Every structure is written in structure tokens, then in C-alpha cells.
XYZ file of C-alpha atoms in Angstrom:
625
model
C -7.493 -12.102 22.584
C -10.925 -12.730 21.446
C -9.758 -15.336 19.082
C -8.528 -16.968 22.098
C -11.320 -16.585 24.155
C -13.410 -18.054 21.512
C -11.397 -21.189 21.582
C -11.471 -21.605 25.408
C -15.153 -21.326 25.476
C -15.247 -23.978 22.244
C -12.791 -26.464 24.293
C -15.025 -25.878 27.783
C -17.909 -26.987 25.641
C -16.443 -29.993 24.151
C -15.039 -31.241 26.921
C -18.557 -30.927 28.967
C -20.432 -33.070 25.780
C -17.145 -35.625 25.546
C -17.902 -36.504 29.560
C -21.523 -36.061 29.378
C -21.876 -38.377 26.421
C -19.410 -41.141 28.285
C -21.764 -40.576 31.198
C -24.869 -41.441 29.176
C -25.210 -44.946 30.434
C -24.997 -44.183 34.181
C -28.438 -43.260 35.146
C -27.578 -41.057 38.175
C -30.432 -38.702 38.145
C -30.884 -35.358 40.513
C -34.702 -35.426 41.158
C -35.659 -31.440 41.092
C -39.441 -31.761 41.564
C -41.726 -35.343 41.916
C -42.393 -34.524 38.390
C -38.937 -33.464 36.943
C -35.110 -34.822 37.193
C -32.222 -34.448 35.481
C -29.380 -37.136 35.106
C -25.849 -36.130 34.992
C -25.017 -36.314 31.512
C -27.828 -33.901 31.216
C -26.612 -31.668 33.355
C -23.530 -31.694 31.535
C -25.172 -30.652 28.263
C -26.956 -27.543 29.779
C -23.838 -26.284 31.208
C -21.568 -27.403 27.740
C -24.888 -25.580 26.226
C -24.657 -22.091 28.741
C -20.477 -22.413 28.155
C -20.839 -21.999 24.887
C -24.388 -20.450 24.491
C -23.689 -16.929 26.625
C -21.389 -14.666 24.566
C -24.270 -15.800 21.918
C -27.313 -14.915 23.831
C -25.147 -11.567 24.903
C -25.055 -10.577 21.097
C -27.999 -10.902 20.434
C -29.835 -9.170 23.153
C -27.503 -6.452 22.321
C -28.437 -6.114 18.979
C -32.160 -6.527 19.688
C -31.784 -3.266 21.740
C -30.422 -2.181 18.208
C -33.427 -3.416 16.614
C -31.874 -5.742 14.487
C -32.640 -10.181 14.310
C -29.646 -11.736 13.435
C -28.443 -14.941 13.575
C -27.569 -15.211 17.195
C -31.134 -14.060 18.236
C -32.473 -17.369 15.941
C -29.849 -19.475 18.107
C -30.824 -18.423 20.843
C -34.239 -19.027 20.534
C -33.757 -22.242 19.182
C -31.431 -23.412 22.124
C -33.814 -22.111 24.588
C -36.572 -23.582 23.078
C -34.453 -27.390 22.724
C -33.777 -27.045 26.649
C -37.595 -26.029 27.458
C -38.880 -29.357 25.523
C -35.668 -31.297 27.162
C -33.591 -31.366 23.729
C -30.461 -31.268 25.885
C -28.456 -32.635 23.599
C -29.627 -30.874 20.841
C -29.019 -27.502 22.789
C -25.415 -28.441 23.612
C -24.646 -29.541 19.909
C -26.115 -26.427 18.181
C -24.150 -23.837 20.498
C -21.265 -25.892 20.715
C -20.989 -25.818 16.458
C -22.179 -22.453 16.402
C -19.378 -21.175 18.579
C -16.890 -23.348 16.847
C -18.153 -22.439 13.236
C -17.653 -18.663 15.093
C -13.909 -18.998 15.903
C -12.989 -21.445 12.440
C -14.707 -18.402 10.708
C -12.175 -15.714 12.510
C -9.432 -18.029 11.661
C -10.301 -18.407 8.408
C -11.126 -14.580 7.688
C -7.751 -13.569 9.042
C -6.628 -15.749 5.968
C -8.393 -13.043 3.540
C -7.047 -10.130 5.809
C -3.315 -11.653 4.820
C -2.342 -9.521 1.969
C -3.231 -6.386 4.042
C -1.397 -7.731 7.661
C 1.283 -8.614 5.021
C 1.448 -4.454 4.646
C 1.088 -3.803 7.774
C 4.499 -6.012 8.765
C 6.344 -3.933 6.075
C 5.923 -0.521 8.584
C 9.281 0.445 9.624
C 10.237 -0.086 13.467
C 12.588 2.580 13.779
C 14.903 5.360 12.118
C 18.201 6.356 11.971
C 18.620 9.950 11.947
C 21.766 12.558 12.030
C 21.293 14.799 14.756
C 24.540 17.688 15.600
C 26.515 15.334 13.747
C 25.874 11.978 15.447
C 23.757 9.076 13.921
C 20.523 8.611 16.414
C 18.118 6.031 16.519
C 14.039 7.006 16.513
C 11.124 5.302 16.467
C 9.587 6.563 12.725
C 6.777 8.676 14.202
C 9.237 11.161 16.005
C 11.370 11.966 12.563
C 10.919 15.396 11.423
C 10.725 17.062 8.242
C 14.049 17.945 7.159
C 15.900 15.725 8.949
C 18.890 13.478 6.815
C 17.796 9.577 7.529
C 20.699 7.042 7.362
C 19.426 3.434 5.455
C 21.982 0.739 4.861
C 21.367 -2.424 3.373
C 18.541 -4.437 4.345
C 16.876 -1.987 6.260
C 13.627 -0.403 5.501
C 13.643 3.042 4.401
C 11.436 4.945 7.627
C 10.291 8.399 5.314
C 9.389 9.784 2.273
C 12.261 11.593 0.986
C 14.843 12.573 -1.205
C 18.506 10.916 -1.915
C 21.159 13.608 -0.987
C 24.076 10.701 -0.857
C 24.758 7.182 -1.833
C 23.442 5.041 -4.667
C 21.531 2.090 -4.043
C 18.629 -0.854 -5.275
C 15.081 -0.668 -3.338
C 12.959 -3.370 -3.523
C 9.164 -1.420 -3.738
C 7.063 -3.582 -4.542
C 5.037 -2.793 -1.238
C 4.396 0.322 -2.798
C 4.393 0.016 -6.369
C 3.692 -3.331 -6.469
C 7.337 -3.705 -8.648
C 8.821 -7.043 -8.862
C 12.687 -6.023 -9.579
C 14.865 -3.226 -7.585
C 15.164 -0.327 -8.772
C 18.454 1.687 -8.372
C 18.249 4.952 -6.570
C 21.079 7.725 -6.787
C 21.239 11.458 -5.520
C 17.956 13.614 -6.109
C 15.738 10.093 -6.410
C 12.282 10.004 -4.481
C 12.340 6.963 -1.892
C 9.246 5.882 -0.082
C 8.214 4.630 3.605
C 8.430 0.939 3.873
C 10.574 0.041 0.828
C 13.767 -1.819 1.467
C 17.163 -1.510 0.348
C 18.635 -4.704 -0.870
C 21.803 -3.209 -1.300
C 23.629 -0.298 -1.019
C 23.533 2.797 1.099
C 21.669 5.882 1.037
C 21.414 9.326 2.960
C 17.669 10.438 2.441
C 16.492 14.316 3.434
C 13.172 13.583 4.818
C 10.256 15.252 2.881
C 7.096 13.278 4.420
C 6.606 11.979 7.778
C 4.807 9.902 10.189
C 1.111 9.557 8.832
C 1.963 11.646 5.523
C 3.918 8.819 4.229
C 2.977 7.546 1.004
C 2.879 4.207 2.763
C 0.882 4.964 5.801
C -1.549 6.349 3.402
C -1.858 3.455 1.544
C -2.653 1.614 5.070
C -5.490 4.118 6.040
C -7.114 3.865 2.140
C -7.199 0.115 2.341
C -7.984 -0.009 5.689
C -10.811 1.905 4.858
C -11.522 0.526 1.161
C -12.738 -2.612 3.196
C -15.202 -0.310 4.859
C -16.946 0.720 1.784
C -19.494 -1.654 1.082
C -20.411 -2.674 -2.374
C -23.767 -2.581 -3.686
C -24.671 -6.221 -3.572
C -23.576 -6.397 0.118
C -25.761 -3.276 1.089
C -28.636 -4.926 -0.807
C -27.793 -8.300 0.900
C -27.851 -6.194 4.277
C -31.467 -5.094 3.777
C -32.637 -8.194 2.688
C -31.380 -9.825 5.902
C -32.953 -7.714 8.250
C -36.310 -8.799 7.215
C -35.217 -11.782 6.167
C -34.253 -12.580 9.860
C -37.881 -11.800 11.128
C -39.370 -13.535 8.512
C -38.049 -16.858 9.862
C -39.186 -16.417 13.013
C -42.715 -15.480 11.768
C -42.612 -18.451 9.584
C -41.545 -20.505 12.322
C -44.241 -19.565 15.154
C -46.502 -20.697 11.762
C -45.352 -24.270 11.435
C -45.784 -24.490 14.944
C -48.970 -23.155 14.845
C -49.804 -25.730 12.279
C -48.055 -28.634 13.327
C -47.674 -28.192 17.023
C -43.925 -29.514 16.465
C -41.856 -28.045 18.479
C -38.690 -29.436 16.890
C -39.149 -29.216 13.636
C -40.172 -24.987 14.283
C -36.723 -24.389 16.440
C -34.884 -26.348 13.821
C -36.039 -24.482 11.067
C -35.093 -21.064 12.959
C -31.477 -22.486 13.193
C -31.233 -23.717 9.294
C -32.687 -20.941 8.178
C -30.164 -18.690 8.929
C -28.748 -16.988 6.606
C -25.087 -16.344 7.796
C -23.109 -17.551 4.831
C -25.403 -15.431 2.108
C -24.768 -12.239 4.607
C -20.687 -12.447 4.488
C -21.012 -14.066 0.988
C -20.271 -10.716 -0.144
C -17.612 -8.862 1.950
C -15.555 -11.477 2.342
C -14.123 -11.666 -1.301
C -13.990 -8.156 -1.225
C -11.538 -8.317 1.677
C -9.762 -10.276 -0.331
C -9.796 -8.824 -4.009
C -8.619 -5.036 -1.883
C -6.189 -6.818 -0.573
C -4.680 -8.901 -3.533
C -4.494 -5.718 -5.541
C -2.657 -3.857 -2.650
C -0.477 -6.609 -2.593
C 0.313 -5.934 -6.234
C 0.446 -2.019 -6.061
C -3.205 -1.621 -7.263
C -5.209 0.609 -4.601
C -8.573 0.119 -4.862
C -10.922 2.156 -2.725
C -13.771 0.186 -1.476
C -16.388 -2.721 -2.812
C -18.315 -0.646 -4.773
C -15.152 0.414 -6.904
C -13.831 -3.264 -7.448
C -17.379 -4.076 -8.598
C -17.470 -1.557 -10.679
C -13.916 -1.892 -12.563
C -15.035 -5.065 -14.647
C -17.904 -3.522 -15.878
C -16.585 -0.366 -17.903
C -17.416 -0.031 -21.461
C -14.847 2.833 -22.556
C -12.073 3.696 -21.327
C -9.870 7.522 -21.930
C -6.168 7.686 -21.545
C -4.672 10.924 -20.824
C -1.289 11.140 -23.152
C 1.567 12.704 -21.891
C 2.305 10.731 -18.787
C -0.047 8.058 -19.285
C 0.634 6.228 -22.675
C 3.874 8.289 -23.082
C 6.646 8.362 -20.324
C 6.091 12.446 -19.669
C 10.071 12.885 -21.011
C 10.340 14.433 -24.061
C 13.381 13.152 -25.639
C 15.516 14.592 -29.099
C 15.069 12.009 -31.600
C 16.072 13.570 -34.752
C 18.703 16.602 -35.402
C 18.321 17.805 -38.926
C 21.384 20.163 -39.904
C 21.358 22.512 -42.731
C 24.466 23.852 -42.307
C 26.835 23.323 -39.331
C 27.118 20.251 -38.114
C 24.573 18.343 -35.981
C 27.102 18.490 -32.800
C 27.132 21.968 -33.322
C 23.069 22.633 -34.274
C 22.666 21.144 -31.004
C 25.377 22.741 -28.889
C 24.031 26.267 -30.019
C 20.070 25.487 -29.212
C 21.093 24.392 -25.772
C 23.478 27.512 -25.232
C 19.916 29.128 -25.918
C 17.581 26.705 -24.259
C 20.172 26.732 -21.167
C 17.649 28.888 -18.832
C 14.339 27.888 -20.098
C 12.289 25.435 -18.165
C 10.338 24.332 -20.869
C 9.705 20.916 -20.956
C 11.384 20.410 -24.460
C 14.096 23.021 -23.717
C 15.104 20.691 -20.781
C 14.794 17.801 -23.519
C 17.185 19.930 -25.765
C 19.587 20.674 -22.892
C 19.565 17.066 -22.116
C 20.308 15.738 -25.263
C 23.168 18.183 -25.078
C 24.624 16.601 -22.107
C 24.154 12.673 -23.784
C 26.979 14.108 -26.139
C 29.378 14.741 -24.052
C 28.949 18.732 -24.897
C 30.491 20.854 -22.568
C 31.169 23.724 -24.461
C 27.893 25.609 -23.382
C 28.116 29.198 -23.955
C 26.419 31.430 -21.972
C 23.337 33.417 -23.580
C 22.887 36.697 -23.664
C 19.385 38.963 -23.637
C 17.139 35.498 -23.943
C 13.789 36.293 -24.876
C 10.871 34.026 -24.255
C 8.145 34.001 -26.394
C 5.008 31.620 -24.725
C 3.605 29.481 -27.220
C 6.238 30.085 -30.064
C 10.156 29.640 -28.990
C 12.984 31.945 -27.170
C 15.566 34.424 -29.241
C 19.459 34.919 -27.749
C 22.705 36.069 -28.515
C 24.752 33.114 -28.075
C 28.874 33.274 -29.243
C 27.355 36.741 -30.834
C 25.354 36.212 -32.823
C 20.826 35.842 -32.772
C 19.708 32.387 -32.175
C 16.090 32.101 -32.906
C 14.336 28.495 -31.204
C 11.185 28.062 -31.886
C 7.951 27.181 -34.186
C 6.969 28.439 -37.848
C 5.404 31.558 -36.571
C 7.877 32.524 -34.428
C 9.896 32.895 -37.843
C 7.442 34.443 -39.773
C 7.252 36.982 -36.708
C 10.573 37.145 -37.110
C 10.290 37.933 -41.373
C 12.414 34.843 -42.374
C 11.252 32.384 -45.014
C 10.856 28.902 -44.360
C 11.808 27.014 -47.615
C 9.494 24.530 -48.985
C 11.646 21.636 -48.160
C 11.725 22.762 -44.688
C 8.049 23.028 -44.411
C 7.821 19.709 -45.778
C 10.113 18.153 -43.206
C 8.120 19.841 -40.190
C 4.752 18.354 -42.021
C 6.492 15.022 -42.279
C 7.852 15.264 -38.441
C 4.310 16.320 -37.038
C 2.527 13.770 -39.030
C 5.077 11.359 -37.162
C 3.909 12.783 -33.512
C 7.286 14.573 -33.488
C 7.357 18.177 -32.343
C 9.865 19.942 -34.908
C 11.211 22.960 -33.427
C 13.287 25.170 -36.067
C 16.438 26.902 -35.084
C 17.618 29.940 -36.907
C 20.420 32.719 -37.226
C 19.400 36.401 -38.111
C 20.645 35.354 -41.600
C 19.207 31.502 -42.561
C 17.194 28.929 -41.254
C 20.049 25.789 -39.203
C 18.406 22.843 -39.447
C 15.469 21.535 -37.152
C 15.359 19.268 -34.115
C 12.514 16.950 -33.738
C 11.451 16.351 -30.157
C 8.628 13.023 -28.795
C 7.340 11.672 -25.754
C 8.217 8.278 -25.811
C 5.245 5.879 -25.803
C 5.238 3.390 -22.580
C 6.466 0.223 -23.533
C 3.697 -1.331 -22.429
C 1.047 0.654 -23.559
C 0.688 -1.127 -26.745
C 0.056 -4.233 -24.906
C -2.276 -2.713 -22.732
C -4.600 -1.657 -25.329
C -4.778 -5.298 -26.903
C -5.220 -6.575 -23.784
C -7.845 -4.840 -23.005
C -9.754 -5.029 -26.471
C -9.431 -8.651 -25.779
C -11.112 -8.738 -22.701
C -14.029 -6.282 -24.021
C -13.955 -3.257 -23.001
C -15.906 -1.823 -26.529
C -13.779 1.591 -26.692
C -10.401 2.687 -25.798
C -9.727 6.435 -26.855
C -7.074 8.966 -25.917
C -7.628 12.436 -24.547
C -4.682 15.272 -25.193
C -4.096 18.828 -25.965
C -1.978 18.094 -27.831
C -1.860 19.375 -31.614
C -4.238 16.708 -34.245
C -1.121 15.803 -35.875
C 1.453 14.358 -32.787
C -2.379 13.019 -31.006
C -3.406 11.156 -34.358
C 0.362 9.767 -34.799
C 0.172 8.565 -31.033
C -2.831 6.865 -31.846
C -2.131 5.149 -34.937
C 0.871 2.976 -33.142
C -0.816 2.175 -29.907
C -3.909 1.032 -32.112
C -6.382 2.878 -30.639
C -9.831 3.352 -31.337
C -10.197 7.130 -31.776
C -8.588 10.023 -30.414
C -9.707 13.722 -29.456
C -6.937 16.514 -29.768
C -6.252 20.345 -28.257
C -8.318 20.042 -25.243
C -8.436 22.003 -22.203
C -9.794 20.114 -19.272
C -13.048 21.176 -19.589
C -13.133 19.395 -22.962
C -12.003 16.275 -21.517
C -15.339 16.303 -18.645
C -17.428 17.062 -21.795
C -16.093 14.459 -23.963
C -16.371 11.637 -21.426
C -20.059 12.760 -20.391
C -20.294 12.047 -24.273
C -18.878 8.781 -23.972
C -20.809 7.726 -20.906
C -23.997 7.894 -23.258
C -22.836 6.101 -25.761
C -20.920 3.399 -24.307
C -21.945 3.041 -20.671
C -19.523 2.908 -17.805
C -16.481 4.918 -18.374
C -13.136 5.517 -16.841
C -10.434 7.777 -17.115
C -6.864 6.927 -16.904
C -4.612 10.101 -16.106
C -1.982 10.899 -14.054
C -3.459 12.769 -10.775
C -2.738 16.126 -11.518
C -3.803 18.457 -14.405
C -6.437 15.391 -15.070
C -8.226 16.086 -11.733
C -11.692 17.598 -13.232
C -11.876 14.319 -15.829
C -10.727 12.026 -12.943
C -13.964 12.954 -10.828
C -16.314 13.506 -13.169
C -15.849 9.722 -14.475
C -17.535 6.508 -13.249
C -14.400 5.633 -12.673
C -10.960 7.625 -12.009
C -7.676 5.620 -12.478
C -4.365 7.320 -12.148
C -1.314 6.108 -12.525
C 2.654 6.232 -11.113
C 0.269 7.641 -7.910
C 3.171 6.666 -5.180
C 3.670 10.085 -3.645
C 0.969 11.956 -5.631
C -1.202 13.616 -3.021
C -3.507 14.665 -5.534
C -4.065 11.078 -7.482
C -4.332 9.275 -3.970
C -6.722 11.468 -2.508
C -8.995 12.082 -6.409
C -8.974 8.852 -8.179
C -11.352 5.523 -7.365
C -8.159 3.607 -8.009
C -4.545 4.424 -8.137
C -1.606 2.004 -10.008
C 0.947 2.870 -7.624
C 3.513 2.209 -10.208
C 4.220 4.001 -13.347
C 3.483 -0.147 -14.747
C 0.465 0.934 -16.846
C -0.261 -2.765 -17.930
C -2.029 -3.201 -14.082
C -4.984 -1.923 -15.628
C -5.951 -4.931 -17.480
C -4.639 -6.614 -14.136
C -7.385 -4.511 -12.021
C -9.762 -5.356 -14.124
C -9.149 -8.687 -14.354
C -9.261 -9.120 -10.439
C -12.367 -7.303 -10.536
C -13.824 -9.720 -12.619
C -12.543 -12.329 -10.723
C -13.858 -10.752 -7.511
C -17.585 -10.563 -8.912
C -17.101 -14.054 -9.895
C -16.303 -15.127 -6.385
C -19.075 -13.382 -4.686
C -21.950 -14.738 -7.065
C -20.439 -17.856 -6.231
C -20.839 -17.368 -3.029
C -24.084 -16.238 -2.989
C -25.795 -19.112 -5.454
C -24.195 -21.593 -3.172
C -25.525 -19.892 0.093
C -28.495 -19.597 -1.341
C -28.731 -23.241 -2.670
C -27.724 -24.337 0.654
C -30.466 -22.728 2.513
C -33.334 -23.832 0.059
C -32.010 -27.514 0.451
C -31.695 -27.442 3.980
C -35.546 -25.842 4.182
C -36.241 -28.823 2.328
C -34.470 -31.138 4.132
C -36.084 -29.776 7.752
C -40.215 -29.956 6.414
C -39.091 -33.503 5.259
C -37.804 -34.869 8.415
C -34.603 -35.564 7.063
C -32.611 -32.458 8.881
C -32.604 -32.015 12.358
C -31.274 -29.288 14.741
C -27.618 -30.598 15.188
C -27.384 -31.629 11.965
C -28.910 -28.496 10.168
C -26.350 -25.948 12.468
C -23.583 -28.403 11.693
C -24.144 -27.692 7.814
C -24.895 -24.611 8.543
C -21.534 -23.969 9.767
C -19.326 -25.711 6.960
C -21.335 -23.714 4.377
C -20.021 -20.506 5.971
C -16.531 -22.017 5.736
C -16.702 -23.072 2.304
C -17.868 -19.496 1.487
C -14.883 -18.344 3.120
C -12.423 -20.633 1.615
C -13.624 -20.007 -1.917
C -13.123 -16.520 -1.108
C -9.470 -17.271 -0.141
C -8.880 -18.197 -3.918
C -8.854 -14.678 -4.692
C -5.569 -14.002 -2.691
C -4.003 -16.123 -5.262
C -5.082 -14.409 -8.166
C -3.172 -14.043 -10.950
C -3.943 -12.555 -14.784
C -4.012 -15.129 -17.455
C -1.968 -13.653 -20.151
C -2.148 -15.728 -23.731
């Protein structure tokens, strides 16, 4: 609406100078005094001038009342001043451009706002829901926790929720930023906004209305664009006495000169509206290019701040691993290794330990059913688990678990567990109450692209990259050694980690922390910079981290810190060339060579191109070679 009434003032105001300027010839002149007339074409040019001139002089009286000089306050000075002296042209011209520099400059800013409108289309209109067994259509917002939502193909999905029926592909990338479907099945987590491109699936509803993942991610951007980065507050305070100074300097030259033109053009030329949105506007549109490409960044001070870290800690288990520990190796000593593993998950059946699960999975990979049920388990925290499984004691666990237990470990089975551990295995032994069974080695699999990461980001500067675990020395310095990394710091509690990256900060500079959102909270904070990752539907890594990889994609790092760059670029860009344009135009007024239509007329398309360079950004894409 105000984009339109921009435009009908703009067209008013043309119209008025196209007919006053085909009237120019026709001396028809409206005597108001002896002393003073006005012809018609000038009467034209005041009111094209007033047309376009009042929403101007409106702003800036109400920001005077503000106490703040902007640029509508030096055009409306100027404009006065050009009808006062009989400049009507002049007056006509400058608010005419001014207004229609005003509405190209909305135009063109909704251009930046793109990749964020783009989210906003994604929202879901409406919801099917079962209610007493009948299939009833909602608008999103009145969908309750609990209820089962119905989503067939091509339909967005309206909640965050689990699958309790149907298998089918969901395109996230407005999410996660992923650019393939991925195939959801019962117990999956779906998420507002994503789309299924085919398939079917009955979701139980988990998160609703506002506590979406993806209304979330509206409210952080939304207000990521709000958060001003340091240049732009510095650029702030240096307009507001900027602004003042002009005027000051221009009541000087007029002092000196007694030129009235040359002082009112100089307040119009010398404004400096392309160095004051130099700044935001390629923020607007780095925030939005990464939330286009599931990177969340929250605010300008955060994107400026990503291209400039020195060092940079990655949790391990989650972050450069997958978080699954997976069997890898089954080393029998005796019964076979179908049967090795078929009695360890008989024992491990109950446990929810991490590698238990792993052991019970492995299990299930081949095709054992057999499972027997055991009998007085005993867990032991921090060693393994003893049970009577097909009657007999299985004992599950680490070395001193057996030498609690008074059995030997042979040499060549000590060497083996060295050899697994110095491999970043964990080598869990399983025993009878008679002789040791074999051993089953258990890893987190390293991301796949985790090794690429870490070149790419060597190769783009950053001076460090180190890894952060508590995990044991052996499985952290294994982990290490194939993703190439620079050093590594093993069996810490969290508290270690805040100490360690104070450490770093003093001897690298800027550091971030890459974790994932949970356990890594304290070192997340206490970081310049807090990055998790896989963050879709993690309260705790939305709401802690500076920036959140919505996917569990860790290579967007060197992607967020490429746009970062990129972003910085932009705005210094923008900000020589505003600059540059100002100091020529100064030069160009005290020469005689600019005058008041012509200076706001430049003035105008250097706002524009500010805007447009910033527009690149949208298109922004890492250069990978």
C-alpha cells in the first residue's frame, strides 16, 4: 500500500513537470503583487514540487521532533530554499527524483528481502487433521498437540511431528537447506513447511503453531535483520552529525559566497543516503541467502564476524562423527562370530547404552532372531553389564571389568584392544565365567564430509582447526589423524572445553565452536562464535548458538563462511563507492559543474547501484576447486 502510494505521488509529479514543461513557451502569467507573478508552467512546478515534496517535508519534521537531520530535512530545505529564490524548476526536479529514487529503492530492497518472502510463502495454509474418526480440515494455528495430521503428496507438512503411518520423500530444503528428498518412514521427525513429493504420511503432532521449527526460523531471521552490525551502528553515528554538519557547512558557503544555489545544492549532494543503507542492505541479503540454504544466521554482527575466525573447535561425537556407534569388527575366540554376537545382544538386550544399542543393532543387520532373554543383568557404569543368558554368566564389558571379575586377559588379547583403541575403535570384551569369547570393536563413523570440511577450511585460512572430546586419548587421537586435523584435546568435561577455547582465543584470535546444541551448551556461549549443527528441531541449539546449520550437512560451514566473506566484501564496496560518490559530487558542486537537479539525480542512482550490488549476494554461491 505504501509502495503504491509512493508511485501515485511519483506519477502526479511527473505528469505536473511533463505539462508544465510543454507549457513553457506560453507566457500566461497570474500577476500576485505589482512586483511578483507567476506563469503557468510555474505554477505547475510548485504544485508537481508540493505533490511530491509533502510526505518528504512530513518525515522530516517528524524526525526533527526526534532530534535527528536526515536526509529529508536537507531536501526539504533545499526545495524550500529553490522556491524562495524562484528555482521552480529546480524544486520540482529534486522532489520529483527524490520521491522516485524513494519508491525504485523499495522496489529494489524487496529484491534483497526475496530469499526471506521466499520462506515466508513456504508457511502452510491449512491442516488436515483426524478428529472422532473423520479427516477435518484446520487452518495450522488451531492444530493441537497430539493430534494425528494427514499429508499426501504434494502437500506441505502443517506440524512438527512424528511418523506413526506411511512412508514417504520430503523435500526440506526450507529447513535444512537439503537439495534431495529424503525418505521418511514410521518413528521419523518431520518438520513445518517441508513438502512431500511423494508418498503419504500420518504424522502425531509434537510442535505447534509458533513452536514449529519453521516458524522459529521465521521469527530468528526476521529478527537477525534487526541486529545491526558494527559498521552500520558506526555508520549510524557518523550520520547524525554528519547530517548537521552539512547544513553548518552550507549556511558557510553562503555566508561566503552569498550563492544561494550553489549552498542549497550542496545540502542536497551532500547527502549521504547511499553510505547510510550501504551497510544493511547486504546484510538483508547475506541473512537471507544463508536461510535460503539452511544456514541461520542471527544478525549483522554475527555474519561479520564468521569470516574473521582464526580457530575453530569441533565437538566429536555428533559433529565430525554421525553420533551412531556402529559394530565394525567381531573378533571370535571360540564360537562363532554369529554366535559371539547373538549372546552379547541377549545381554545388551535391556541396556540403553549407546554401544549396547549399537550391539543390539548389529544383531538385528544379521538377521538374528534367536534373542534369548537375560536373566539377573547387572550394570556396572563405566565398565560393562554381567547376565545369565541360555545359563550360563555373560560378562560385557572393558579390561577392568574383567580384572574385577579375576579373569586374565591374555597378551594377545591385550594387544588386539591396544591395536583397536589406537584405531579409534572402542573394543569391548565379552566373557563366560570360564574364558575370555572374543571382542567386538565398536566406532562412530566419521561424517563423510568432514574430511572435506577441514581442507576446505585450511584453504581458506582459518590458522587452527582442533577437536574437543571426552573421549579416551587413544579413539580422539585416531579421529584426528584421518580428518587431518591440527591438534586434538581428549577426556574433557565441559568445563574443560570453556577453558580450552578461552586458551585458544589468546592465541589465535576469534574462535568458534562447532557442537551439536546440547551437552556443548557452556562451550557454545562462551565462544566468539557458537555454531551448531543438524539444529532443525533442537530447542536448545536454536535458541544458544550465533549460527545454526539446520542440516546435519557439516560442509555449510565453509559455505557460511564463505558468504560471510562475501557479505563484508559487498558492504565495503558499498561504502568506498558511496563515499567516492559524495567526495566527487562535493567537487563537482564548488566547481560549478553540478547543480541541484543534476546532483539529486546522481544522488539517487548511487543509492540504486548500492542496492543492486547488494542484490549479487542473493546469488551467492561457494567456489569449490
Amino acid at each position: 500500500m505504501l509502495r503504491d502510494s509512493k508511485f501515485q505521488r511519483v506519477l502526479i509529479a511527473g505528469v505536473l513537470i511533463i505539462i508544465a514543461l510543454a507549457l513553457y513557451q506560453v507566457d500566461v502569467r497570474l500577476h500576485i503583487t505589482d512586483a511578483f507573478s507567476l506563469s503557468i508552467s510555474d505554477l505547475l512546478m510548485i504544485a508537481a514540487a508540493v505533490a511530491a515534496g509533502y510526505p518528504i517535508a512530513v518525515n522530516a519534521f517528524q524526525a526533527i521532533r526526534f532530534r535527528i537531520v536526515g536526509i529529508d530535512a536537507l531536501v526539504t530545505l533545499a526545495v524550500v530554499g529553490a522556491i524562495l529564490i524562484r528555482e521552480y524548476w529546480e524544486a520540482a526536479a529534486v522532489t520529483f527524483l527524490f520521491m522516485l529514487g524513494d519508491y525504485l529503492e523499495s522496489r529494489a530492497l524487496e529484491k534483497t528481502r526475496s530469499a526471506i518472502r521466499s520462506l515466508l510463502e513456504l508457511a502452510p495454509d491449512t491442516a488436515r487433521v483426524l478428529r472422532n474418526g473423520e479427516e477435518v480440515e484446520l487452518a495450522p494455528e488451531e492444530v493441537e498437540t497430539g493430534d494425528l495430521v494427514i499429508v499426501r503428496p504434494g502437500e506441505k507438512i502443517p506440524v512438527d511431528g512424528t511418523v506413526t503411518e506411511g512412508n514417504a520423500y520430503v523435500n526440506q530444503a526450507p529447513i535444512t537447506g537439503e537439495s534431495m528428498p529424503v525418505n521418511k518412514e514410521t518413528d521419523a521427525t518431520v518438520f513445518s513447511g517441508t513438502v512431500i513429493e511423494s508418498g503419504y504420511l500420518k504424522i502425531q503432532a509434537d510442535k505447534v503453531g509458533e513452536d514449529t521449527t519453521f516458524a522459529r526460523i521465521l521469527q530468528m531471521v526476521e529478527e537477525a535483520q534487526d541486529k545491526k552490525a558494527r559498521t552500520q551502528k558506526f555508520l549510524e553515528v557518523f550520520a547524525t552529525y554528519y547530517t548537521p554538519g552539512i547544513i553548518v557547512l552550507a549556511a558557510v558557503i553562503f555566508i561566503l559566497t552569498r550563492d544561494i544555489p550553489l549552498s542549497l545544492t550542496l545540502l542536497v549532494i551532500a547527502c549521504p543516503g547511499a553510505l547510510v543503507i550501504a551497510t544493511p542492505v547486504s546484510i538483508v541479503a547475506g541473512i537471507g541467502n544463508g536461510a535460503r540454504h539452511g544456514v541461520l544466521i542471527k544478525g549483522g554482527e554475527i555474519i561479520e564476524k564468521i569470516g574473521t575466525v582464526k580457530v575453530i573447535a569441533f565437538d566429536k561425537t555428533g559433529t565430525l562423527t554421525e553420533g551412531k556407534p556402529r559394530v565394525t569388527r567381531i573378533h571370535s575366540l571360540g564360537p562363532s562370530e554369529k554366535e559371539l554376537l547373538r549372546l552379547t545382544a541377549s545381554a545388551e538386550m535391556y541396556s540403553e547404552h549407546p554401544l549396547a544399542r549399537a550391539i543390539v543393532a548389529a544383531a538385528q543387520e544379521e538377521g538374528i532372531t534367536d534373542l534369548a532373554e537375560p536373566e539377573n543383568a547387572e550394570i556396572i557404569p563405566g565398565q560393562g553389564l554381567k547376565a545369565m543368558v541360555d545359563n550360563q554368566m555373560i560378562i560385557v564389558g572393558n579390561r577392568k571389568l574383567l580384572h574385577e571379575s579375576r579373569m586374565e586377559i591374555p597378551a594377545e588379547i591385550e594387544e588386539y584392544v591396544s591395536t583397536e583403541e589406537a584405531e579409534g575403535q572402542t573394543a569391548i570384551i565379552i566373557a563366560n565365567a570360564e574364558k575370555i569369547l572374543g571382542v567386538i570393536s565398536i566406532a562412530d563413523t566419521i561424517r563423510k564430509d568432514a574430511v572435506t570440511l577441514i581442507q576446505r577450511l585450511k584453504a581458506i585460512g582459518v590458522k587452527k582447526v582442533v577437536m574437543l572430546t571426552g573421549d579416551n586419548p587413544r579413539a580422539a587421537a585416531a579421529i584426528s589423524r584421518k580428518l587431518g586435523l591440527d591438534d586434538y584435546y581428549a577426556e574433557l568435561l565441559p568445563e574443560d572445553k570453556v577453558r580450552i577455547l578461552e586458551e585458544l582465543q589468546q592465541d589465535y584470535g576469534t574462535s568458534a565452536m562447532v557442537g551439536d546444541g546440547v551437552n556443548d551448551a557452556p562451550a557454545l556461549a562462551s565462544a566468539d562464535l557458537g555454531i551448531a549443527i543438524g539444529g532443525a528441531g533442537t530447542d536448545v541449539a536454536m535458541e544458544t548458538a550465533d549460527m545454526v546449520l539446520m542440516s546435519d550437512e557439516i560442509k555449510k560451514l565453509s559455505y557460511a563462511i564463505g558468504l560471510s566473506r562475501a557479505t563484508v566484501r559487498n558492504m565495503k564496496q558499498n561504502i568506498y563507492f558511496a563515499v567516492a560518490v559524495v567526495f566527487i559530487l562535493l567537487a563537482g558542486v564548488l566547481a560549478h559543474l553540478v547543480y541541484l537537479s543534476s546532483g539529486m539525480l546522481i544522488h539517487i542512482l548511487s543509492v540504486l547501484a548500492v542496492i543492486i550490488n547488494a542484490i549479487r549476494l542473493l546469488r551467492y554461491k561457494e567456489k569449490v576447486g
